Short mmCIF file of C-alpha atoms and ligand atoms in Angstrom, two decimals:
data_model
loop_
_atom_site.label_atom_id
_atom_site.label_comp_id
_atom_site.label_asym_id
_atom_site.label_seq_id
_atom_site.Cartn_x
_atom_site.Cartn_y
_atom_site.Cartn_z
CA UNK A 1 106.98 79.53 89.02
CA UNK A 2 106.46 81.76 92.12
CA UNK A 3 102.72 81.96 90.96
CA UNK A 4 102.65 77.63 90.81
CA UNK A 5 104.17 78.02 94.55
CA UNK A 6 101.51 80.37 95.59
CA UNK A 7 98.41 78.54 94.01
CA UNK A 8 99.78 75.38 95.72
CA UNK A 9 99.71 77.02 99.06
CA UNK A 10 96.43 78.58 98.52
CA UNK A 11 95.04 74.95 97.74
CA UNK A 12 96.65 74.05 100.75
CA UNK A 13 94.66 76.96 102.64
CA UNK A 14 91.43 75.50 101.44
CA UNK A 15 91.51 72.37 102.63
CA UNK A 16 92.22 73.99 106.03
CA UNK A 17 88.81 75.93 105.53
CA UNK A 18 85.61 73.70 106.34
CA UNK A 19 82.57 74.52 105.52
CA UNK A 20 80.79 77.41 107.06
CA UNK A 21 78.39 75.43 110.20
CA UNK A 22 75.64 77.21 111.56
CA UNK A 23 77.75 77.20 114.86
CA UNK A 24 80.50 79.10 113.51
CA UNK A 25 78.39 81.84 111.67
CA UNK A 26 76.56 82.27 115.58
CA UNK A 27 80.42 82.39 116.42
CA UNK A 28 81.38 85.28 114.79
CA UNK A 29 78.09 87.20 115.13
CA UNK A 30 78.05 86.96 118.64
CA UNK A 31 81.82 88.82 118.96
CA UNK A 32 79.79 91.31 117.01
CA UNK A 33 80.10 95.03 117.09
CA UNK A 34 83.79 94.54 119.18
CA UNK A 35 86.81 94.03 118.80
CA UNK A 36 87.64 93.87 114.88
CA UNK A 37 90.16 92.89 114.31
CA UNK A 38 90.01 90.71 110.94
CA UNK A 39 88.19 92.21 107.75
CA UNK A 40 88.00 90.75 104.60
CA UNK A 41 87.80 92.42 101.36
CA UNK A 42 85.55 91.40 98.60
CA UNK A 43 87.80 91.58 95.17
CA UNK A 44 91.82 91.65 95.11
CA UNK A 45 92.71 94.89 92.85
CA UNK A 46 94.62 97.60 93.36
CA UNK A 47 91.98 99.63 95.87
CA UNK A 48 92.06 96.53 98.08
CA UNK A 49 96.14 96.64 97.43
CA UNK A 50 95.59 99.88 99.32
CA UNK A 51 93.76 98.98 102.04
CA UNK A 52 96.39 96.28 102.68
CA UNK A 53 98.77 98.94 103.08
CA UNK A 54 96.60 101.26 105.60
CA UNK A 55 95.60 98.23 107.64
CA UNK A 56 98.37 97.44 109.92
CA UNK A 57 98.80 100.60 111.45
CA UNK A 58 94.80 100.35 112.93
CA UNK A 59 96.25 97.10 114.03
CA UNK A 60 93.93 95.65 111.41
CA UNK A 61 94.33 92.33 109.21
CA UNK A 62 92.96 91.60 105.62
CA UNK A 63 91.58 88.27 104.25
CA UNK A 64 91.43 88.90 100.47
CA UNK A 65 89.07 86.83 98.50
CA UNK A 66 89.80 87.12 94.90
CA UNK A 67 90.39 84.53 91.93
CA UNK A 68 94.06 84.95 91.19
CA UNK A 69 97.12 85.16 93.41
CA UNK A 70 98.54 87.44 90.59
CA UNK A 71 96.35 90.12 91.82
CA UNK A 72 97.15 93.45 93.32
CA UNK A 73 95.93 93.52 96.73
CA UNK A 74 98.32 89.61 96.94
CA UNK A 75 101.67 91.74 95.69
CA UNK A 76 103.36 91.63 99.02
CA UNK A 77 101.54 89.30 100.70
CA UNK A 78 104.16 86.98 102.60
CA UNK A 79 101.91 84.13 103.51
CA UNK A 80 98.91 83.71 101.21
CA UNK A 81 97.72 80.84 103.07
CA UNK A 82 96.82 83.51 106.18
CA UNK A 83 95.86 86.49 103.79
CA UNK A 84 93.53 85.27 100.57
CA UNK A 85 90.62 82.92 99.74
CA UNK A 86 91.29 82.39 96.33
CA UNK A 87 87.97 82.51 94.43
CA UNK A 88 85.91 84.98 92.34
CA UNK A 89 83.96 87.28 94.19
CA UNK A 90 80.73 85.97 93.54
CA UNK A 91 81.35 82.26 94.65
CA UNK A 92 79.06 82.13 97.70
CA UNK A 93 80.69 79.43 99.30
CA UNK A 94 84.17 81.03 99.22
CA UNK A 95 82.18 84.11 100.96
CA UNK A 96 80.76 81.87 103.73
CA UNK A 97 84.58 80.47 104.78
CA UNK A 98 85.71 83.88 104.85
CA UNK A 99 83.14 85.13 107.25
CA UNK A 100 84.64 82.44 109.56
CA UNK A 101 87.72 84.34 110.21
CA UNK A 102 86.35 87.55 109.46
CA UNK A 103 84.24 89.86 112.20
CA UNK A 104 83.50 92.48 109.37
CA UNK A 105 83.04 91.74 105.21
CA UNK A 106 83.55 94.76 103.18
CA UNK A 107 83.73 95.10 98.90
CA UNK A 108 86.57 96.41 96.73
CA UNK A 109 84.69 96.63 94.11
CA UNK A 110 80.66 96.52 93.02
CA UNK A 111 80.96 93.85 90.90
CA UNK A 112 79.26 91.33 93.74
CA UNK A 113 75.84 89.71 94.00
CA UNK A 114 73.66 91.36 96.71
CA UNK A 115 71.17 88.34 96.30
CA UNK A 116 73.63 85.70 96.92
CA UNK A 117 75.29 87.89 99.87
CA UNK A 118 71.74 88.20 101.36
CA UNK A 119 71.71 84.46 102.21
CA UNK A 120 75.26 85.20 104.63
CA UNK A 121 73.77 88.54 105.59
CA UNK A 122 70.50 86.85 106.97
CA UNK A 123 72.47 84.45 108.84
CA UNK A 124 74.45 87.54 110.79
CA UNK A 125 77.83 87.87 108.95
CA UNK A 126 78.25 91.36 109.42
CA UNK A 127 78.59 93.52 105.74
CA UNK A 128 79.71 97.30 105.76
CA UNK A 129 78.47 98.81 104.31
CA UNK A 130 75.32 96.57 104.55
CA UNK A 131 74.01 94.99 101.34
CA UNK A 132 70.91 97.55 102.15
CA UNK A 133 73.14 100.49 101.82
CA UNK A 134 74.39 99.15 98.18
CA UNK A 135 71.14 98.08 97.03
CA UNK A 136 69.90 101.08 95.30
CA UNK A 137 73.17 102.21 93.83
CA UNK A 138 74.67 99.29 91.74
CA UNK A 139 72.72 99.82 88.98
CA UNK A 140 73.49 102.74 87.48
CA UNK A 141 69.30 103.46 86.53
CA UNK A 142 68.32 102.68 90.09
CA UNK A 143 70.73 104.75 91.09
CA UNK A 144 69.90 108.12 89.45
CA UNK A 145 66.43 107.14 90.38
CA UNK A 146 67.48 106.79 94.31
CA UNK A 147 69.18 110.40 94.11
CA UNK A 148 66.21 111.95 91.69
CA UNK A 149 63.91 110.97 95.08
CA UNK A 150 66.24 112.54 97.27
CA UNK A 151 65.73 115.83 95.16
CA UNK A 152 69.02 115.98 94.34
CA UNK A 153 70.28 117.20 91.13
CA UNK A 154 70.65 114.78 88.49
CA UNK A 155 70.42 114.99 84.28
CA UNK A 156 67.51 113.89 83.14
CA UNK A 157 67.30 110.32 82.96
CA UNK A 158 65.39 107.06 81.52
CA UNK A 159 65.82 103.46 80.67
CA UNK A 160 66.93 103.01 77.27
CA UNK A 161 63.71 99.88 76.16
CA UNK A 162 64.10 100.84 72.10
CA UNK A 163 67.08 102.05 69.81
CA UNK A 164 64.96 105.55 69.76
CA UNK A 165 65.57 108.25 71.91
CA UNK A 166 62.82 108.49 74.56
CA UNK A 167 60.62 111.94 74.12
CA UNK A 168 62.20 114.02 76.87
CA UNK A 169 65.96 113.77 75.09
CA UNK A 170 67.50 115.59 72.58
CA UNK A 171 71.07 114.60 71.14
CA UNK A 172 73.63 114.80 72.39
CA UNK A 173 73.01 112.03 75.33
CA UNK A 174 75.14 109.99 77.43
CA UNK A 175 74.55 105.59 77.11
CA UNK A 176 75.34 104.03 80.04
CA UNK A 177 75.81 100.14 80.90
CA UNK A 178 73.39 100.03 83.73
CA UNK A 179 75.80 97.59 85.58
CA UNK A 180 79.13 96.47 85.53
CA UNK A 181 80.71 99.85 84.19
CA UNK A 182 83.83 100.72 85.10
CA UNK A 183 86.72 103.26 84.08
CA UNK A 184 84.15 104.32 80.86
CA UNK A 185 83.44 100.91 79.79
CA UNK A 186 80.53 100.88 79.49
CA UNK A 187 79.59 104.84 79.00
CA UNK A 188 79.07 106.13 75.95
CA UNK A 189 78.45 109.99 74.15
CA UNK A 190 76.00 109.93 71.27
CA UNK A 191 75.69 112.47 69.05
CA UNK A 192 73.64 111.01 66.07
CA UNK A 193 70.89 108.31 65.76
CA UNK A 194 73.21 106.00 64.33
CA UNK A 195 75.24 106.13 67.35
CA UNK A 196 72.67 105.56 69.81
CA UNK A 197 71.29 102.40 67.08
CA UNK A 198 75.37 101.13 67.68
CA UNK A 199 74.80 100.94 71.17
CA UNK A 200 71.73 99.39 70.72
CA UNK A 201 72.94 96.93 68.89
CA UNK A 202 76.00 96.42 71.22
CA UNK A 203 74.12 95.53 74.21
CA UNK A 204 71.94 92.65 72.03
CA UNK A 205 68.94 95.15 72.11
CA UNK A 206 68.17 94.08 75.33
CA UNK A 207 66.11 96.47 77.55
CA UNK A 208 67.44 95.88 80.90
CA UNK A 209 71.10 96.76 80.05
CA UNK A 210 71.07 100.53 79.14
CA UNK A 211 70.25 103.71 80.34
CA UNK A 212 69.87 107.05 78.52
CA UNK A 213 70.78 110.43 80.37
CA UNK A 214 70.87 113.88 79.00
CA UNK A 215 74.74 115.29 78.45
CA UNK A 216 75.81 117.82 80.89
CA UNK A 217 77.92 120.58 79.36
CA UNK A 218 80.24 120.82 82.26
CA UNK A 219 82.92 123.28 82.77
CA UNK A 220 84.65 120.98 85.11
CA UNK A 221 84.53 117.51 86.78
CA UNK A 222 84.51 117.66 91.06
CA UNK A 223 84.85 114.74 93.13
CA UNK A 224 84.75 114.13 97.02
CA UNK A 225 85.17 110.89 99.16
CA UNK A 226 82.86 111.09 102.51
CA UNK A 227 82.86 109.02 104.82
CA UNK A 228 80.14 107.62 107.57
CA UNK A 229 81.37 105.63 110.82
CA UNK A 230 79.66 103.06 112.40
CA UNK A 231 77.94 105.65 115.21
CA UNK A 232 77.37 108.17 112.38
CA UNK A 233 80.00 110.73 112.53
CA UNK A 234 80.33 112.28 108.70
CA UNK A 235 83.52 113.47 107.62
CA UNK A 236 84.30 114.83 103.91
CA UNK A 237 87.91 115.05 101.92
CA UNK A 238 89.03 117.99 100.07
CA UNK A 239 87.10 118.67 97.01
CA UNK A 240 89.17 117.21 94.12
CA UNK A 241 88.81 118.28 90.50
CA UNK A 242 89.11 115.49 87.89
CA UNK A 243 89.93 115.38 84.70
CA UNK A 244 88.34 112.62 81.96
CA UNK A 245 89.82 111.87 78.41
CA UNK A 246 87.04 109.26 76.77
CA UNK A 247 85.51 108.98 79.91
CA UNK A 248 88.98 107.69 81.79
CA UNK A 249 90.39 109.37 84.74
CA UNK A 250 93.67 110.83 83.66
CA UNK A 251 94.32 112.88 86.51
CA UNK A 252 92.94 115.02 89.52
CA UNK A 253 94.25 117.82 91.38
CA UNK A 254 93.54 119.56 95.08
CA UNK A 255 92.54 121.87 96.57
CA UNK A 256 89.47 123.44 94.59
CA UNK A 257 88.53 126.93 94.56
CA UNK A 258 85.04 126.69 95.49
CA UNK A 259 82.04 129.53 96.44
CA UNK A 260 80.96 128.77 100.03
CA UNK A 261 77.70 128.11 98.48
CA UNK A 262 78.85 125.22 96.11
CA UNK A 263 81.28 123.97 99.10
CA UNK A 264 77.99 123.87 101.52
CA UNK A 265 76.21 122.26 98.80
CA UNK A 266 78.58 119.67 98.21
CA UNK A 267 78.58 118.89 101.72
CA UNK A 268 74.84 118.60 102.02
CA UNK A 269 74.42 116.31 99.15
CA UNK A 270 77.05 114.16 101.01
CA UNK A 271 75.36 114.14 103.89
CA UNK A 272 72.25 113.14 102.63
CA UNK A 273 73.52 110.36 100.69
CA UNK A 274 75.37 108.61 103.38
CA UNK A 275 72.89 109.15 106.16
CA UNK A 276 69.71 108.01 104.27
CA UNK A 277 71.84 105.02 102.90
CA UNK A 278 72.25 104.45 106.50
CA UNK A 279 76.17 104.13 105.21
CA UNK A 280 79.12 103.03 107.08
CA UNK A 281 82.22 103.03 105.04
CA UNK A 282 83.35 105.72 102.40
CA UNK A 283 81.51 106.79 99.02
CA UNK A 284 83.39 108.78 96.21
CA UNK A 285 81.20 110.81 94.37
CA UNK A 286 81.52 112.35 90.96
CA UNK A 287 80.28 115.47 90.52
CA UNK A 288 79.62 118.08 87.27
CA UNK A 289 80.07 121.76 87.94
CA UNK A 290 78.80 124.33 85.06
CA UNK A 291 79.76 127.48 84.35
CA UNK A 292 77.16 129.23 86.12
CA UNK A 293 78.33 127.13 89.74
CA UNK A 294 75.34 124.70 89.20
CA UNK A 295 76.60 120.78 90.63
CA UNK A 296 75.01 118.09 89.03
CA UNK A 297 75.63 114.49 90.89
CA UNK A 298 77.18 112.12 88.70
CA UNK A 299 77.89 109.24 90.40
CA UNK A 300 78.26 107.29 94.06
CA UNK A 301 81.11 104.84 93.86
CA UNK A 302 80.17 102.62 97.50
CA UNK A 303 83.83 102.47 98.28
CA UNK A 304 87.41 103.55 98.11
CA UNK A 305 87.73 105.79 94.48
CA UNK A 306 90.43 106.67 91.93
CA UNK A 307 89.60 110.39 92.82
CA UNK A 308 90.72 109.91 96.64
CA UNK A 309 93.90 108.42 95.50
CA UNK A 310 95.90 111.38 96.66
CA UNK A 311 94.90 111.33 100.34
CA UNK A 312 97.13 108.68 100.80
CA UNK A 313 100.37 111.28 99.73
CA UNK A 314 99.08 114.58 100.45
CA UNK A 315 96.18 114.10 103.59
CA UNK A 316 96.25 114.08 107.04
CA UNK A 317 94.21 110.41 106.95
CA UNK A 318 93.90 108.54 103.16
CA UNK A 319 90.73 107.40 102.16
CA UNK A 320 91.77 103.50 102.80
CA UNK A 321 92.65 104.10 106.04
CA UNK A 322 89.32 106.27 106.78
CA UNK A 323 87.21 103.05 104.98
CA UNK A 324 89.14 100.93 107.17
CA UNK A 325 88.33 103.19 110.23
CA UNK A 326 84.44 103.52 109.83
CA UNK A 327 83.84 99.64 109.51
CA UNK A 328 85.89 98.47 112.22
CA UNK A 329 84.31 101.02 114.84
CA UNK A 330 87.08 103.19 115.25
CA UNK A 331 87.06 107.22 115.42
CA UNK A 332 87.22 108.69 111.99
CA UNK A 333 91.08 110.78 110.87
CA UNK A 334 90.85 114.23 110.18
CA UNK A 335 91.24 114.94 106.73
CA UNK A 336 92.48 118.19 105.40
CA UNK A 337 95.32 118.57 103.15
CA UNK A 338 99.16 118.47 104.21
CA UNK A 339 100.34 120.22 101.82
CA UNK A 340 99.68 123.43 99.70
CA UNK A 341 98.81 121.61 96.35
CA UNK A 342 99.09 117.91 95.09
CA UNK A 343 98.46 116.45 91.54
CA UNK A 344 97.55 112.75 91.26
CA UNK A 345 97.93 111.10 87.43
CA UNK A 346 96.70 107.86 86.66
CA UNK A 347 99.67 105.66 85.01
CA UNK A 348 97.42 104.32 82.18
CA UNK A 349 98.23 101.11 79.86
CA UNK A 350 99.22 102.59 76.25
CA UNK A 351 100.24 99.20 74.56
CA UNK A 352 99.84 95.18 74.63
CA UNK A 353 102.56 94.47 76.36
CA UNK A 354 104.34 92.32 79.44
CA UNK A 355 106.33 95.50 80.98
CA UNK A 356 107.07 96.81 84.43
CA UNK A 357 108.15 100.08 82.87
CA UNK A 358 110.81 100.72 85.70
CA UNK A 359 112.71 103.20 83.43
CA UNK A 360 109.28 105.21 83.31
CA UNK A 361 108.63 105.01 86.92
CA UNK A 362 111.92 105.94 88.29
CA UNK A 363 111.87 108.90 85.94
CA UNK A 364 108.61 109.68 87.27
CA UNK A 365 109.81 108.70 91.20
CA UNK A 366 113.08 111.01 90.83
CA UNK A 367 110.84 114.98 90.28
CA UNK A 368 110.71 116.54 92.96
CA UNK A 369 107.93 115.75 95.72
CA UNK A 370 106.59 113.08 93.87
CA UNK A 371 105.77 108.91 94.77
CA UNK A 372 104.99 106.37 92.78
CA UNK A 373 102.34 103.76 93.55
CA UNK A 374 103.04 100.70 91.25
CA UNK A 375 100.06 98.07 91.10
CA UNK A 376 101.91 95.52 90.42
CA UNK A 377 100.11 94.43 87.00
CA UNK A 378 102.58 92.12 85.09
CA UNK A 379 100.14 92.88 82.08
CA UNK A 380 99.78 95.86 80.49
CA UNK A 381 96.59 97.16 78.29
CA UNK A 382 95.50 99.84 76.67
CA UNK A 383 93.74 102.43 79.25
CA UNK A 384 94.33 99.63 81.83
CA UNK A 385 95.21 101.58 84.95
CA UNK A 386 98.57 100.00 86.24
CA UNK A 387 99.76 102.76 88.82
CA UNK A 388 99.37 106.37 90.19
CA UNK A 389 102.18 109.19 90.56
CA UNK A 390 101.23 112.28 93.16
CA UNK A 391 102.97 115.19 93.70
CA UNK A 392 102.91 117.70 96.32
CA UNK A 393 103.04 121.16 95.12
CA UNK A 394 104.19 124.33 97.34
CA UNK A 395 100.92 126.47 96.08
CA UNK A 396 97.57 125.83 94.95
CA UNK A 397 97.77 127.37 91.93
CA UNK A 398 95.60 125.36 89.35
CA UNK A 399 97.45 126.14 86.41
CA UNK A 400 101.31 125.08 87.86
CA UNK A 401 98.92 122.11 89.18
CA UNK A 402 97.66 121.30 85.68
CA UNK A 403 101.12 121.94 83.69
CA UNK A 404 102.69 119.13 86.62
CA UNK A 405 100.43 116.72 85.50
CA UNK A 406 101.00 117.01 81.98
CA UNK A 407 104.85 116.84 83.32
CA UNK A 408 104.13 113.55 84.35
CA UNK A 409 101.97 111.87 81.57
CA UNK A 410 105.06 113.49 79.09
CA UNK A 411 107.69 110.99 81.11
CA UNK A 412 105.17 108.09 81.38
CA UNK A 413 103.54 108.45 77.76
CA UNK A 414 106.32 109.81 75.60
CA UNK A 415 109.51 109.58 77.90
P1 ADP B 1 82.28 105.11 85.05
O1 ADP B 1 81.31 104.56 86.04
O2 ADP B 1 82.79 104.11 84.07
O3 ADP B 1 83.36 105.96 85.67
P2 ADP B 1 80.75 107.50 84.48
O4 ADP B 1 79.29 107.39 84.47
O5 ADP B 1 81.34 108.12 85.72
O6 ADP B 1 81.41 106.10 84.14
O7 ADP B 1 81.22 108.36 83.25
C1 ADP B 1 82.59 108.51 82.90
C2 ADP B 1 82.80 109.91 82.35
O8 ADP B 1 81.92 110.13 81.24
C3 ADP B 1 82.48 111.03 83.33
O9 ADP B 1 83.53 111.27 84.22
C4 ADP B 1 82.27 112.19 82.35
O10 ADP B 1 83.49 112.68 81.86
C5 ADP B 1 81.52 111.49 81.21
N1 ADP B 1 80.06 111.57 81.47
C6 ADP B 1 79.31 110.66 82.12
N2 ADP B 1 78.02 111.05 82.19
C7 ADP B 1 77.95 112.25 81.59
C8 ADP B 1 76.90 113.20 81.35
N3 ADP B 1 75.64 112.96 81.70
N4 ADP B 1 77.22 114.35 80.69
C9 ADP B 1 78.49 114.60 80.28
N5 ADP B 1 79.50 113.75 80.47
C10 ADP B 1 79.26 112.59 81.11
#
């Protein structure tokens, strides 16, 4: 009922959009770099939730565009009609009415299309980061290829054109969905040739959807969120390690024991990425560390990441509010932890089911130092992330960090 009311008014807040003129693009390109004050997000789930909540204090305001009003980032909103543009993400048109309102455009998720976008963008509506600094990383192939020319270290890596392993692999190997991958859709181990023939066959045998890269045997999972203003100040987060169960975040914990070396490393490959992506905005990225303190890069998510979720609790600035700082101009936050320890676990679906588990959550909201960050999904799924828990911790022991977390998946999985 509340959703008819809210689709009504959205229809209502179309017809108050025209079309984008040429006048009004020149409009909002000539108040261009200063002041922003209006950015609008590109997708409607629970990141751009997030950034809602960061915005207001930077005296910032949101335009969502996303298809449903049921979505996250719409939860709270009080008067859709002001704060969405109901329509999927890659409807052009929808993207055009938003830059009328909008000084700055930026993307929740990487699902968009840069060729579409390009059309706006060559007109002057104002992306960060720029479609430039996402071109090379939202294919996962192009990717690896952008940070193998960068020199730095990646597994070994290769289109996947047949169901046979290309010469330079060896089982096991990691099949990955060149685009449109998220949470481990989309990424798959093989051990055996009929494996790697299942993915094959999965993707149509079609050579432009999958890429092959050797497995790394990695003692642990690392991941850091960087960020790049708009004048090119860097600043990194506190090193987070991760943990994956078939390939889904469960949880991730802070702060790492790291050599200086690794540390220095981690903060070069950073740098590098964001300041030859000419960046502005924040990156996560996913990193593998082996047992003998070798990093391997995984991955660059262009945007706000489930492994920065735990700034928002336990840092001095969260990573929203640090996205939200580079691309409006302002000064980046510092960003060192508040706290001695923190554990953040991902509340994942576990059933088919309509469910806003309050029992589980208050159980979860009532140990101590501990907040619950609800998405708001009215639907749950299987592995489906609908909400985070973090808890600050009064040492940084890894262990007490680690038994926490399992704490907290006991009262949301079994409890
Ligand atoms: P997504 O983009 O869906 O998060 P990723 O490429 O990050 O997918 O992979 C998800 C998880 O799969 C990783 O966090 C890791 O646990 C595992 N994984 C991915 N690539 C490799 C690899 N080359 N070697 C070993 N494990 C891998």
């Amino acid at each position: 009922m509340q959703q008819q009311k809210r689709l009504s008014q959205n229809r209502k807040l179309n017809q108050h959009y025209s079309p984008m003129s040429d006048f009004a693009i020149a409009a909002v390109s000539a108040q261009l770099p200063t002041p922003i004050h209006t950015i609008g997000v590109l997708g409607g789930g629970q990141l751009a939730w997030m950034l809602t909540k960061a915005a207001p204090s930077l005296g910032l305001n949101l335009i969502i565009q996303t298809p449903h009003a049921s979505d996250s980032a719409l939860q709270e909103s009080t008067d859709l009609e002001q704060q969405a543009i109901l329509a999927p993400i890659t409807d052009i048109a929808a993207t055009a009415k938003l830059a009328q309102y909008c000084q700055v455009i930026t993307f929740e998720n990487e699902f968009v299309d840069l060729e579409a976008l390009a059309t706006l963008a060559a007109e002057d509506v104002c992306f960060r980061p720029s479609l430039a600094s996402l071109t090379p990383l939202l294919d996962k192939y192009e990717q690896r290829t952008f940070l193998a020319k960068l020199g730095l270290p990646v597994p070994n890596f290769a289109p996947l054109e047949t169901q046979h392993l290309p010469a330079s692999f060896d089982f096991p190997v990691v099949i990955k969905a060149r685009r449109h991958g998220y949470d481990g859709q989309g990424t798959f181990i093989c051990h055996t040739p009929k494996d790697l023939a299942q993915c094959w066959q999965q993707a149509n045998q079609d050579p432009a959807v999958l890429m092959v890269e050797a497995f790394v045997p990695f003692a642990r999972e690392l991941a850091v969120m960087a960020a790049r203003s708009a004048t090119g100040e860097i600043s990194l987060f506190p090193v987070v390690e991760t943990y994956q169960h078939d390939q889904v975040c469960h949880w991730a914990i802070a702060p790492v024991q790291l050599s200086p070396t690794t540390q220095a490393q981690i903060n070069r490959i950073a740098s590098q990425i964001l300041e030859h992506l000419n960046f502005v905005g924040i990156v996560g990225i996913e990193l593998f560390q082996t047992a003998d303190d070798q990093v391997w890069v995984n991955e660059i998510a262009p945007r706000t990441h489930n492994s920065g979720h735990l700034t928002i609790d336990a840092c001095a600035t969260s990573q929203f509010e640090q996205h939200l700082r580079a691309i409006s101009g302002q000064p980046l936050g510092p960003t060192h932890l508040t706290t001695a320890g923190v554990v953040m676990v991902n509340l994942l679906g576990f059933e088919t089911a309509s469910d806003h588990y309050l029992h589980k959550r208050r159980a979860i909201a009532a140990l101590p130092q501990t907040s619950v960050h609800w998405y708001g999904k009215s639907d749950a799924r299987p592995g489906r992330k609908l909400g985070h828990a973090t808890m600050l911790l009064s040492s940084e022991d890894r262990t007490m960090a680690i038994n926490m977390a399992h704490k907290i998946e006991a009262l949301w999985y079994e409890g």
